[in-house]
Amino acid sequence: MKKLSQSLPFRLVLGVVIGIIIGQIANTPVMNVVVTVKYILNQMIVFCVPLIIIGFIAPSITKLGNNASKMLGVAVTIAYVSSLGAALFSMIAGVILIPHLSIVTEVEGLKDLPPIVFQLDIPQIMPVMSALVFSLLLGLAATWTKAKVITTVLDEFQKIVLDIVTKVVIPILPIFIAFTFCALSYEGTITKQLPVFIQVVIIVMVGHYIWLALLYFIGGAYSGKNPMNVVKNYGPAYITAVGTMSSAATLAVALRCAKKSEPTLRSDMVDFGIPLFANIHLCGSVLTEVFFVMTVSKILYGSVPSIGTMVLFCALLGVFAIGAPGVPGGTVMASLGLITGILGFDEMGTALMLTIFALQDSFGTACNVTGDGALTMILTGFAEKHNIKKQEIKIDL
């Protein structure tokens, strides 16, 4: 029993349950404390994200040696193909299913969260995408120039970041998730908004699982390994992503889960792929957004967009997904220009799109994070097929 209570999955689920219960009975003074603590914890997690990205990606690239550029190209390509494939799959499902759905969209009676008692801002040292680009360029340049000093510094920095992850980020995640669900429960989002879109949410969730099954099947077939060796370890990452609604904030737990999947996932591919995919592989969010824009179009404008328009939207959305930050709502926020420009949504359509996407964002994020394991399996298979030597990196998460 003690071992169970100390496990991360148990603490995450417990945080969700406790948060929902407290949110149903909490008064305004209690919620003042909840929203304040939630804000501060979120600031702490978000602050650590660029450090985690730099601490993992840059050292991993230097350890890949002359194969760094090749592996980066493979990673970006499979991330885009996965997102594009998920978008087209969602489009086909939308064409078939949406005309037969009857969806109610008006929800009333939601509570407003009380204001934050005091706002403690902890700005990031740099934006997430800046950290990602900096890590890539620094790692590649250090490899090209054979910069031994910088390589050593990056290795030491990685050890520092690992301590931050294990002693700061992971311990506060269950608390952050509890406060997040407490706020959602108090607002009434869980009890009132979710039933409004229940049909669409269920369809999209089924789509997530189908796409994940396909990704892991492809990953297992290509690498010649059993994908269940990876899937069985991804429960904590999935639950964390549901609670944080952020691939970036879930990064520490995702790394921990992927590390447990050795030797199916090579440790050097995990260190390189998982932080990278957390920011460029958003298949679940893309799948969600495509189905939702078609649903909103049917609700407000009477029909779904044409096939040609949707194909163009999917192709560009895959590109935008690579550049979207791995934070809550990152995909839909980055692609608002596509929604208004290509699909012609007005202010009402945009507002409804943001609302319905927010309901499903946590599960889309969970799909993103879990799918990263499948892509890392493909990277592992590619490295082994092309005789890229394994870099021994001892990391305990």
mmCIF file of C-alpha atoms in Angstrom:
data_model
loop_
_atom_site.group_PDB
_atom_site.id
_atom_site.type_symbol
_atom_site.label_atom_id
_atom_site.label_comp_id
_atom_site.label_asym_id
_atom_site.label_seq_id
_atom_site.Cartn_x
_atom_site.Cartn_y
_atom_site.Cartn_z
ATOM 1 C CA MET A 1 0.000 0.000 0.000
ATOM 2 C CA LYS A 2 2.859 2.357 0.832
ATOM 3 C CA LYS A 3 4.478 1.647 -2.527
ATOM 4 C CA LEU A 4 1.189 2.392 -4.303
ATOM 5 C CA SER A 5 0.679 5.681 -2.471
ATOM 6 C CA GLN A 6 4.179 6.804 -3.447
ATOM 7 C CA SER A 7 3.743 6.033 -7.157
ATOM 8 C CA LEU A 8 3.308 8.951 -9.540
ATOM 9 C CA PRO A 9 0.172 7.582 -11.285
ATOM 10 C CA PHE A 10 -1.593 7.136 -7.926
ATOM 11 C CA ARG A 11 -0.730 10.668 -6.837
ATOM 12 C CA LEU A 12 -1.908 12.092 -10.159
ATOM 13 C CA VAL A 13 -5.273 10.297 -10.038
ATOM 14 C CA LEU A 14 -5.678 11.225 -6.378
ATOM 15 C CA GLY A 15 -5.019 14.856 -7.243
ATOM 16 C CA VAL A 16 -7.729 14.781 -9.916
ATOM 17 C CA VAL A 17 -10.330 13.213 -7.582
ATOM 18 C CA ILE A 18 -9.560 15.501 -4.631
ATOM 19 C CA GLY A 19 -9.574 18.572 -6.874
ATOM 20 C CA ILE A 20 -12.998 17.788 -8.331
ATOM 21 C CA ILE A 21 -14.521 17.103 -4.894
ATOM 22 C CA ILE A 22 -13.138 20.284 -3.314
ATOM 23 C CA GLY A 23 -14.237 22.330 -6.316
ATOM 24 C CA GLN A 24 -17.842 21.254 -5.777
ATOM 25 C CA ILE A 25 -17.958 22.437 -2.144
ATOM 26 C CA ALA A 26 -15.437 25.297 -2.068
ATOM 27 C CA ASN A 27 -16.462 28.891 -1.318
ATOM 28 C CA THR A 28 -14.914 32.093 -2.651
ATOM 29 C CA PRO A 29 -12.147 32.487 -0.001
ATOM 30 C CA VAL A 30 -11.005 28.907 -0.633
ATOM 31 C CA MET A 31 -10.983 29.464 -4.387
ATOM 32 C CA ASN A 32 -8.953 32.650 -3.915
ATOM 33 C CA VAL A 33 -6.237 30.467 -2.447
ATOM 34 C CA VAL A 34 -6.692 27.779 -5.122
ATOM 35 C CA VAL A 35 -6.347 30.102 -8.115
ATOM 36 C CA THR A 36 -3.376 31.871 -6.519
ATOM 37 C CA VAL A 37 -1.441 28.679 -5.734
ATOM 38 C CA LYS A 38 -2.362 27.217 -9.122
ATOM 39 C CA TYR A 39 -0.993 30.312 -10.845
ATOM 40 C CA ILE A 40 2.294 30.198 -8.921
ATOM 41 C CA LEU A 41 2.806 26.471 -9.531
ATOM 42 C CA ASN A 42 2.095 26.972 -13.214
ATOM 43 C CA GLN A 43 4.670 29.758 -13.324
ATOM 44 C CA MET A 44 7.249 27.430 -11.763
ATOM 45 C CA ILE A 45 6.569 24.641 -14.243
ATOM 46 C CA VAL A 46 6.555 26.955 -17.250
ATOM 47 C CA PHE A 47 9.817 28.550 -16.100
ATOM 48 C CA CYS A 48 11.522 25.139 -16.036
ATOM 49 C CA VAL A 49 10.399 24.135 -19.532
ATOM 50 C CA PRO A 50 13.094 26.019 -21.537
ATOM 51 C CA LEU A 51 15.729 24.663 -19.142
ATOM 52 C CA ILE A 52 14.514 21.112 -19.747
ATOM 53 C CA ILE A 53 14.550 21.615 -23.519
ATOM 54 C CA ILE A 54 18.076 23.022 -23.556
ATOM 55 C CA GLY A 55 19.305 20.516 -20.999
ATOM 56 C CA PHE A 56 18.163 17.530 -23.030
ATOM 57 C CA ILE A 57 18.167 18.405 -26.717
ATOM 58 C CA ALA A 58 21.496 20.230 -27.046
ATOM 59 C CA PRO A 59 23.596 17.586 -25.197
ATOM 60 C CA SER A 60 21.781 14.810 -27.052
ATOM 61 C CA ILE A 61 22.651 16.364 -30.411
ATOM 62 C CA THR A 62 26.338 16.617 -29.484
ATOM 63 C CA LYS A 63 26.318 12.936 -28.503
ATOM 64 C CA LEU A 64 24.837 11.993 -31.866
ATOM 65 C CA GLY A 65 28.008 13.288 -33.497
ATOM 66 C CA ASN A 66 28.034 13.401 -37.283
ATOM 67 C CA ASN A 67 24.568 11.885 -37.434
ATOM 68 C CA ALA A 68 22.936 14.875 -35.701
ATOM 69 C CA SER A 69 21.679 16.615 -38.822
ATOM 70 C CA LYS A 70 20.348 13.370 -40.267
ATOM 71 C CA MET A 71 18.493 12.427 -37.090
ATOM 72 C CA LEU A 72 16.999 15.915 -36.773
ATOM 73 C CA GLY A 73 15.717 15.751 -40.339
ATOM 74 C CA VAL A 74 14.169 12.341 -39.735
ATOM 75 C CA ALA A 75 12.532 13.535 -36.501
ATOM 76 C CA VAL A 76 10.969 16.629 -38.079
ATOM 77 C CA THR A 77 9.783 14.641 -41.105
ATOM 78 C CA ILE A 78 8.032 11.907 -39.130
ATOM 79 C CA ALA A 79 6.488 14.508 -36.795
ATOM 80 C CA TYR A 80 5.004 16.372 -39.774
ATOM 81 C CA VAL A 81 3.820 13.170 -41.478
ATOM 82 C CA SER A 82 2.136 12.051 -38.250
ATOM 83 C CA SER A 83 0.363 15.403 -37.786
ATOM 84 C CA LEU A 84 -0.684 15.584 -41.440
ATOM 85 C CA GLY A 85 -1.904 12.001 -41.382
ATOM 86 C CA ALA A 86 -3.906 12.646 -38.201
ATOM 87 C CA ALA A 87 -5.453 15.754 -39.793
ATOM 88 C CA LEU A 88 -6.489 13.913 -42.969
ATOM 89 C CA PHE A 89 -7.839 10.990 -40.931
ATOM 90 C CA SER A 90 -9.918 13.428 -38.881
ATOM 91 C CA MET A 91 -11.131 15.158 -42.040
ATOM 92 C CA ILE A 92 -12.380 11.878 -43.516
ATOM 93 C CA ALA A 93 -14.140 11.015 -40.252
ATOM 94 C CA GLY A 94 -15.715 14.472 -40.198
ATOM 95 C CA VAL A 95 -17.051 14.169 -43.738
ATOM 96 C CA ILE A 96 -18.660 10.849 -42.838
ATOM 97 C CA LEU A 97 -19.973 11.549 -39.326
ATOM 98 C CA ILE A 98 -20.656 15.265 -38.825
ATOM 99 C CA PRO A 99 -23.658 15.558 -41.184
ATOM 100 C CA HIS A 100 -25.448 12.976 -39.027
ATOM 101 C CA LEU A 101 -24.779 14.648 -35.650
ATOM 102 C CA SER A 102 -27.116 16.925 -33.703
ATOM 103 C CA ILE A 103 -25.053 19.086 -31.348
ATOM 104 C CA VAL A 104 -26.263 21.640 -28.777
ATOM 105 C CA THR A 105 -23.746 24.403 -28.093
ATOM 106 C CA GLU A 106 -25.305 26.862 -25.616
ATOM 107 C CA VAL A 107 -24.267 26.527 -21.963
ATOM 108 C CA GLU A 108 -25.370 28.821 -19.157
ATOM 109 C CA GLY A 109 -24.772 29.094 -15.432
ATOM 110 C CA LEU A 110 -20.979 28.786 -15.294
ATOM 111 C CA LYS A 111 -19.303 30.408 -12.287
ATOM 112 C CA ASP A 112 -16.481 32.908 -12.604
ATOM 113 C CA LEU A 113 -13.270 32.121 -10.785
ATOM 114 C CA PRO A 114 -12.348 34.676 -8.105
ATOM 115 C CA PRO A 115 -9.321 36.890 -8.775
ATOM 116 C CA ILE A 116 -5.779 35.924 -7.806
ATOM 117 C CA VAL A 117 -4.853 37.222 -4.350
ATOM 118 C CA PHE A 118 -1.373 38.172 -5.475
ATOM 119 C CA GLN A 119 0.268 37.572 -8.827
ATOM 120 C CA LEU A 120 3.803 36.201 -8.654
ATOM 121 C CA ASP A 121 5.176 36.241 -12.191
ATOM 122 C CA ILE A 122 8.213 34.076 -12.942
ATOM 123 C CA PRO A 123 9.198 34.885 -16.549
ATOM 124 C CA GLN A 124 10.971 32.221 -18.586
ATOM 125 C CA ILE A 125 14.605 32.836 -19.452
ATOM 126 C CA MET A 126 13.425 32.593 -23.078
ATOM 127 C CA PRO A 127 10.272 31.492 -24.944
ATOM 128 C CA VAL A 128 9.812 27.784 -25.554
ATOM 129 C CA MET A 129 10.384 27.985 -29.294
ATOM 130 C CA SER A 130 13.477 30.150 -28.756
ATOM 131 C CA ALA A 131 14.821 27.492 -26.402
ATOM 132 C CA LEU A 132 14.107 24.823 -28.982
ATOM 133 C CA VAL A 133 15.840 26.664 -31.815
ATOM 134 C CA PHE A 134 18.742 27.629 -29.532
ATOM 135 C CA SER A 135 19.184 23.997 -28.479
ATOM 136 C CA LEU A 136 19.193 22.773 -32.072
ATOM 137 C CA LEU A 137 21.648 25.379 -33.307
ATOM 138 C CA LEU A 138 23.926 25.070 -30.271
ATOM 139 C CA GLY A 139 24.010 21.280 -30.462
ATOM 140 C CA LEU A 140 24.596 21.216 -34.213
ATOM 141 C CA ALA A 141 27.264 23.957 -34.110
ATOM 142 C CA ALA A 142 29.080 22.239 -31.244
ATOM 143 C CA THR A 143 29.083 19.041 -33.293
ATOM 144 C CA TRP A 144 30.285 20.715 -36.473
ATOM 145 C CA THR A 145 33.119 22.555 -34.710
ATOM 146 C CA LYS A 146 33.962 19.665 -32.349
ATOM 147 C CA ALA A 147 33.730 22.095 -29.411
ATOM 148 C CA LYS A 148 34.895 19.917 -26.517
ATOM 149 C CA VAL A 149 34.472 22.552 -23.794
ATOM 150 C CA ILE A 150 30.885 23.388 -24.751
ATOM 151 C CA THR A 151 30.076 19.692 -25.040
ATOM 152 C CA THR A 152 31.354 19.128 -21.506
ATOM 153 C CA VAL A 153 29.406 22.116 -20.205
ATOM 154 C CA LEU A 154 26.232 20.809 -21.841
ATOM 155 C CA ASP A 155 26.732 17.421 -20.180
ATOM 156 C CA GLU A 156 27.071 19.085 -16.781
ATOM 157 C CA PHE A 157 24.049 21.282 -17.467
ATOM 158 C CA GLN A 158 22.022 18.190 -18.301
ATOM 159 C CA LYS A 159 22.802 16.741 -14.866
ATOM 160 C CA ILE A 160 21.695 19.994 -13.218
ATOM 161 C CA VAL A 161 18.425 20.008 -15.151
ATOM 162 C CA LEU A 162 17.794 16.386 -14.199
ATOM 163 C CA ASP A 163 17.974 17.329 -10.529
ATOM 164 C CA ILE A 164 15.553 20.197 -11.132
ATOM 165 C CA VAL A 165 13.160 17.783 -12.820
ATOM 166 C CA THR A 166 13.304 15.062 -10.176
ATOM 167 C CA LYS A 167 13.344 17.330 -7.107
ATOM 168 C CA VAL A 168 11.136 20.235 -8.202
ATOM 169 C CA VAL A 169 8.944 19.606 -11.252
ATOM 170 C CA ILE A 170 7.739 16.057 -10.619
ATOM 171 C CA PRO A 171 6.892 16.589 -6.910
ATOM 172 C CA ILE A 172 4.708 19.648 -7.612
ATOM 173 C CA LEU A 173 2.849 18.180 -10.612
ATOM 174 C CA PRO A 174 0.197 16.257 -8.592
ATOM 175 C CA ILE A 175 -0.483 19.388 -6.537
ATOM 176 C CA PHE A 176 -0.783 21.532 -9.657
ATOM 177 C CA ILE A 177 -3.167 19.032 -11.253
ATOM 178 C CA ALA A 178 -5.331 18.920 -8.101
ATOM 179 C CA PHE A 179 -5.691 22.712 -8.091
ATOM 180 C CA THR A 180 -6.396 22.750 -11.833
ATOM 181 C CA PHE A 181 -9.266 20.284 -11.563
ATOM 182 C CA CYS A 182 -10.545 22.078 -8.473
ATOM 183 C CA ALA A 183 -10.877 25.265 -10.540
ATOM 184 C CA LEU A 184 -12.594 23.434 -13.406
ATOM 185 C CA SER A 185 -15.013 21.781 -10.977
ATOM 186 C CA TYR A 186 -15.840 25.086 -9.263
ATOM 187 C CA GLU A 187 -16.521 26.824 -12.581
ATOM 188 C CA GLY A 188 -18.874 24.057 -13.617
ATOM 189 C CA THR A 189 -16.914 23.227 -16.761
ATOM 190 C CA ILE A 190 -16.806 19.539 -15.887
ATOM 191 C CA THR A 191 -20.468 19.265 -14.862
ATOM 192 C CA LYS A 192 -22.061 21.592 -17.434
ATOM 193 C CA GLN A 193 -19.870 22.201 -20.488
ATOM 194 C CA LEU A 194 -18.655 18.674 -21.112
ATOM 195 C CA PRO A 195 -22.157 17.178 -21.650
ATOM 196 C CA VAL A 196 -22.869 19.853 -24.269
ATOM 197 C CA PHE A 197 -20.245 18.465 -26.617
ATOM 198 C CA ILE A 198 -20.246 14.866 -25.379
ATOM 199 C CA GLN A 199 -20.853 13.327 -28.804
ATOM 200 C CA VAL A 200 -18.032 15.242 -30.439
ATOM 201 C CA VAL A 201 -15.638 14.658 -27.551
ATOM 202 C CA ILE A 202 -16.215 10.904 -27.594
ATOM 203 C CA ILE A 203 -15.702 10.715 -31.352
ATOM 204 C CA VAL A 204 -12.462 12.664 -31.136
ATOM 205 C CA MET A 205 -11.174 10.556 -28.234
ATOM 206 C CA VAL A 206 -11.858 7.384 -30.212
ATOM 207 C CA GLY A 207 -9.965 8.986 -33.085
ATOM 208 C CA HIS A 208 -7.019 9.632 -30.744
ATOM 209 C CA TYR A 209 -6.839 5.977 -29.734
ATOM 210 C CA ILE A 210 -7.139 4.766 -33.317
ATOM 211 C CA TRP A 211 -4.328 7.081 -34.407
ATOM 212 C CA LEU A 212 -2.126 6.067 -31.472
ATOM 213 C CA ALA A 213 -2.705 2.399 -32.287
ATOM 214 C CA LEU A 214 -1.676 3.075 -35.889
ATOM 215 C CA LEU A 215 1.451 4.995 -34.830
ATOM 216 C CA TYR A 216 2.574 2.258 -32.452
ATOM 217 C CA PHE A 217 1.834 -0.420 -35.042
ATOM 218 C CA ILE A 218 4.013 1.414 -37.571
ATOM 219 C CA GLY A 219 6.699 2.039 -34.951
ATOM 220 C CA GLY A 220 6.751 -1.614 -33.938
ATOM 221 C CA ALA A 221 6.744 -2.873 -37.532
ATOM 222 C CA TYR A 222 9.566 -0.546 -38.578
ATOM 223 C CA SER A 223 11.781 -1.091 -35.538
ATOM 224 C CA GLY A 224 11.032 -4.779 -35.165
ATOM 225 C CA LYS A 225 10.171 -4.304 -31.482
ATOM 226 C CA ASN A 226 7.066 -4.888 -29.368
ATOM 227 C CA PRO A 227 5.211 -1.545 -29.032
ATOM 228 C CA MET A 228 3.459 -2.741 -25.854
ATOM 229 C CA ASN A 229 6.817 -2.442 -24.073
ATOM 230 C CA VAL A 230 6.453 1.318 -24.552
ATOM 231 C CA VAL A 231 2.683 1.738 -24.224
ATOM 232 C CA LYS A 232 2.531 0.035 -20.819
ATOM 233 C CA ASN A 233 4.851 2.679 -19.332
ATOM 234 C CA TYR A 234 3.027 5.754 -20.668
ATOM 235 C CA GLY A 235 0.133 5.852 -18.191
ATOM 236 C CA PRO A 236 1.675 8.529 -15.919
ATOM 237 C CA ALA A 237 2.505 10.749 -18.904
ATOM 238 C CA TYR A 238 -1.039 10.408 -20.281
ATOM 239 C CA ILE A 239 -2.635 11.317 -16.953
ATOM 240 C CA THR A 240 -0.243 14.228 -16.429
ATOM 241 C CA ALA A 241 -1.001 15.591 -19.896
ATOM 242 C CA VAL A 242 -4.746 15.418 -19.184
ATOM 243 C CA GLY A 243 -4.186 17.497 -16.053
ATOM 244 C CA THR A 244 -1.673 20.031 -17.344
ATOM 245 C CA MET A 245 -3.057 20.370 -20.900
ATOM 246 C CA SER A 246 0.540 21.033 -21.923
ATOM 247 C CA SER A 247 3.076 18.861 -23.726
ATOM 248 C CA ALA A 248 5.826 21.083 -22.384
ATOM 249 C CA ALA A 249 4.662 20.848 -18.770
ATOM 250 C CA THR A 250 4.377 17.055 -19.150
ATOM 251 C CA LEU A 251 7.893 16.735 -20.538
ATOM 252 C CA ALA A 252 9.520 15.617 -17.284
ATOM 253 C CA VAL A 253 7.050 12.757 -16.779
ATOM 254 C CA ALA A 254 7.203 11.751 -20.461
ATOM 255 C CA LEU A 255 10.964 11.416 -20.217
ATOM 256 C CA ARG A 256 10.586 9.286 -17.130
ATOM 257 C CA CYS A 257 8.105 6.972 -18.851
ATOM 258 C CA ALA A 258 10.197 6.660 -21.994
ATOM 259 C CA LYS A 259 13.288 5.798 -19.944
ATOM 260 C CA LYS A 260 11.421 2.831 -18.503
ATOM 261 C CA SER A 261 10.895 1.489 -22.033
ATOM 262 C CA GLU A 262 14.522 0.515 -22.609
ATOM 263 C CA PRO A 263 15.765 -1.345 -24.565
ATOM 264 C CA THR A 264 12.744 -0.958 -26.863
ATOM 265 C CA LEU A 265 13.568 2.763 -26.907
ATOM 266 C CA ARG A 266 17.250 3.616 -27.009
ATOM 267 C CA SER A 267 18.241 6.032 -24.253
ATOM 268 C CA ASP A 268 20.034 8.399 -26.647
ATOM 269 C CA MET A 269 16.969 8.494 -28.911
ATOM 270 C CA VAL A 270 14.782 9.220 -25.868
ATOM 271 C CA ASP A 271 16.984 12.128 -24.768
ATOM 272 C CA PHE A 272 16.928 13.537 -28.286
ATOM 273 C CA GLY A 273 13.407 12.673 -29.440
ATOM 274 C CA ILE A 274 11.069 13.147 -26.475
ATOM 275 C CA PRO A 275 11.917 16.839 -25.745
ATOM 276 C CA LEU A 276 11.915 17.603 -29.465
ATOM 277 C CA PHE A 277 8.607 15.874 -30.195
ATOM 278 C CA ALA A 278 7.002 17.573 -27.181
ATOM 279 C CA ASN A 279 7.203 20.789 -29.184
ATOM 280 C CA ILE A 280 6.821 19.702 -32.812
ATOM 281 C CA HIS A 281 4.592 16.596 -32.706
ATOM 282 C CA LEU A 282 0.985 17.576 -31.990
ATOM 283 C CA CYS A 283 -0.982 14.847 -33.773
ATOM 284 C CA GLY A 284 -3.732 14.721 -31.131
ATOM 285 C CA SER A 285 -4.264 18.474 -31.126
ATOM 286 C CA VAL A 286 -4.316 18.577 -34.927
ATOM 287 C CA LEU A 287 -6.789 15.690 -35.112
ATOM 288 C CA THR A 288 -8.981 17.471 -32.562
ATOM 289 C CA GLU A 289 -8.863 20.835 -34.295
ATOM 290 C CA VAL A 290 -9.734 19.491 -37.743
ATOM 291 C CA PHE A 291 -12.828 17.638 -36.495
ATOM 292 C CA PHE A 292 -13.916 20.625 -34.417
ATOM 293 C CA VAL A 293 -13.573 23.225 -37.182
ATOM 294 C CA MET A 294 -15.726 21.023 -39.393
ATOM 295 C CA THR A 295 -18.278 20.667 -36.571
ATOM 296 C CA VAL A 296 -18.374 24.416 -35.885
ATOM 297 C CA SER A 297 -18.718 25.122 -39.594
ATOM 298 C CA LYS A 298 -21.696 22.764 -39.761
ATOM 299 C CA ILE A 299 -23.304 24.377 -36.686
ATOM 300 C CA LEU A 300 -22.859 28.035 -37.679
ATOM 301 C CA TYR A 301 -22.702 28.001 -41.463
ATOM 302 C CA GLY A 302 -24.824 24.974 -42.319
ATOM 303 C CA SER A 303 -22.181 22.854 -44.030
ATOM 304 C CA VAL A 304 -18.656 21.545 -43.646
ATOM 305 C CA PRO A 305 -15.910 23.161 -45.773
ATOM 306 C CA SER A 306 -15.171 21.623 -49.155
ATOM 307 C CA ILE A 307 -12.687 18.757 -49.457
ATOM 308 C CA GLY A 308 -10.173 20.934 -51.296
ATOM 309 C CA THR A 309 -10.338 23.621 -48.629
ATOM 310 C CA MET A 310 -9.916 21.065 -45.855
ATOM 311 C CA VAL A 311 -6.940 19.383 -47.530
ATOM 312 C CA LEU A 312 -5.195 22.755 -47.802
ATOM 313 C CA PHE A 313 -6.081 23.521 -44.191
ATOM 314 C CA CYS A 314 -4.689 20.159 -43.037
ATOM 315 C CA ALA A 315 -1.436 20.557 -44.967
ATOM 316 C CA LEU A 316 -0.771 24.011 -43.523
ATOM 317 C CA LEU A 317 -1.982 23.035 -40.059
ATOM 318 C CA GLY A 318 0.710 20.341 -39.961
ATOM 319 C CA VAL A 319 3.332 23.021 -40.565
ATOM 320 C CA PHE A 320 1.843 25.331 -37.944
ATOM 321 C CA ALA A 321 1.758 22.443 -35.466
ATOM 322 C CA ILE A 322 5.533 22.066 -35.733
ATOM 323 C CA GLY A 323 5.917 25.706 -34.748
ATOM 324 C CA ALA A 324 3.143 25.782 -32.139
ATOM 325 C CA PRO A 325 4.298 25.923 -28.507
ATOM 326 C CA GLY A 326 3.620 22.851 -26.397
ATOM 327 C CA VAL A 327 1.415 24.777 -23.984
ATOM 328 C CA PRO A 328 -2.362 24.710 -23.406
ATOM 329 C CA GLY A 329 -4.185 25.715 -26.602
ATOM 330 C CA GLY A 330 -0.904 26.210 -28.463
ATOM 331 C CA THR A 331 -2.078 24.553 -31.662
ATOM 332 C CA VAL A 332 -5.364 26.385 -32.037
ATOM 333 C CA MET A 333 -3.837 29.726 -31.063
ATOM 334 C CA ALA A 334 -1.040 29.335 -33.626
ATOM 335 C CA SER A 335 -3.508 28.417 -36.347
ATOM 336 C CA LEU A 336 -6.155 31.118 -35.828
ATOM 337 C CA GLY A 337 -4.936 32.750 -39.032
ATOM 338 C CA LEU A 338 -5.753 29.564 -40.954
ATOM 339 C CA ILE A 339 -9.179 29.296 -39.327
ATOM 340 C CA THR A 340 -10.164 32.825 -40.320
ATOM 341 C CA GLY A 341 -8.226 33.074 -43.581
ATOM 342 C CA ILE A 342 -8.786 29.682 -45.226
ATOM 343 C CA LEU A 343 -12.047 28.561 -43.607
ATOM 344 C CA GLY A 344 -13.529 32.062 -43.386
ATOM 345 C CA PHE A 345 -14.678 31.862 -39.768
ATOM 346 C CA ASP A 346 -16.082 35.077 -38.295
ATOM 347 C CA GLU A 347 -15.730 36.209 -34.670
ATOM 348 C CA MET A 348 -18.539 33.930 -33.471
ATOM 349 C CA GLY A 349 -17.015 30.923 -35.217
ATOM 350 C CA THR A 350 -13.598 31.667 -33.798
ATOM 351 C CA ALA A 351 -14.971 32.078 -30.271
ATOM 352 C CA LEU A 352 -16.922 28.806 -30.474
ATOM 353 C CA MET A 353 -13.873 27.035 -31.888
ATOM 354 C CA LEU A 354 -11.722 28.176 -28.979
ATOM 355 C CA THR A 355 -14.367 27.075 -26.482
ATOM 356 C CA ILE A 356 -14.930 23.567 -27.825
ATOM 357 C CA PHE A 357 -11.198 23.052 -28.374
ATOM 358 C CA ALA A 358 -10.537 23.953 -24.733
ATOM 359 C CA LEU A 359 -12.876 21.156 -23.622
ATOM 360 C CA GLN A 360 -10.855 18.535 -25.490
ATOM 361 C CA ASP A 361 -7.413 20.118 -25.243
ATOM 362 C CA SER A 362 -6.293 17.940 -22.340
ATOM 363 C CA PHE A 363 -7.033 14.704 -24.206
ATOM 364 C CA GLY A 364 -5.472 16.008 -27.406
ATOM 365 C CA THR A 365 -2.342 16.827 -25.436
ATOM 366 C CA ALA A 366 -2.347 13.339 -23.906
ATOM 367 C CA CYS A 367 -2.482 11.902 -27.431
ATOM 368 C CA ASN A 368 0.434 14.119 -28.475
ATOM 369 C CA VAL A 369 2.582 13.016 -25.561
ATOM 370 C CA THR A 370 1.774 9.318 -25.882
ATOM 371 C CA GLY A 371 2.374 9.420 -29.625
ATOM 372 C CA ASP A 372 5.886 10.735 -29.001
ATOM 373 C CA GLY A 373 6.807 7.277 -27.725
ATOM 374 C CA ALA A 374 5.838 5.739 -31.066
ATOM 375 C CA LEU A 375 7.890 8.260 -33.029
ATOM 376 C CA THR A 376 10.854 7.651 -30.722
ATOM 377 C CA MET A 377 10.501 3.949 -31.533
ATOM 378 C CA ILE A 378 10.768 4.849 -35.213
ATOM 379 C CA LEU A 379 13.884 6.917 -34.453
ATOM 380 C CA THR A 380 15.340 3.933 -32.601
ATOM 381 C CA GLY A 381 14.646 1.689 -35.574
ATOM 382 C CA PHE A 382 16.190 4.217 -37.968
ATOM 383 C CA ALA A 383 19.330 4.520 -35.842
ATOM 384 C CA GLU A 384 19.765 0.757 -35.672
ATOM 385 C CA LYS A 385 19.096 0.206 -39.370
ATOM 386 C CA HIS A 386 21.680 2.862 -40.284
ATOM 387 C CA ASN A 387 24.272 1.656 -37.770
ATOM 388 C CA ILE A 388 24.222 4.817 -35.691
ATOM 389 C CA LYS A 389 26.081 3.852 -32.546
ATOM 390 C CA LYS A 390 24.322 4.156 -29.230
ATOM 391 C CA GLN A 391 25.547 6.840 -26.873
ATOM 392 C CA GLU A 392 25.632 5.583 -23.289
ATOM 393 C CA ILE A 393 23.868 8.181 -21.110
ATOM 394 C CA LYS A 394 23.045 7.261 -17.542
ATOM 395 C CA ILE A 395 19.847 9.081 -16.601
ATOM 396 C CA ASP A 396 17.582 8.115 -13.705
ATOM 397 C CA LEU A 397 14.172 9.762 -13.706
#
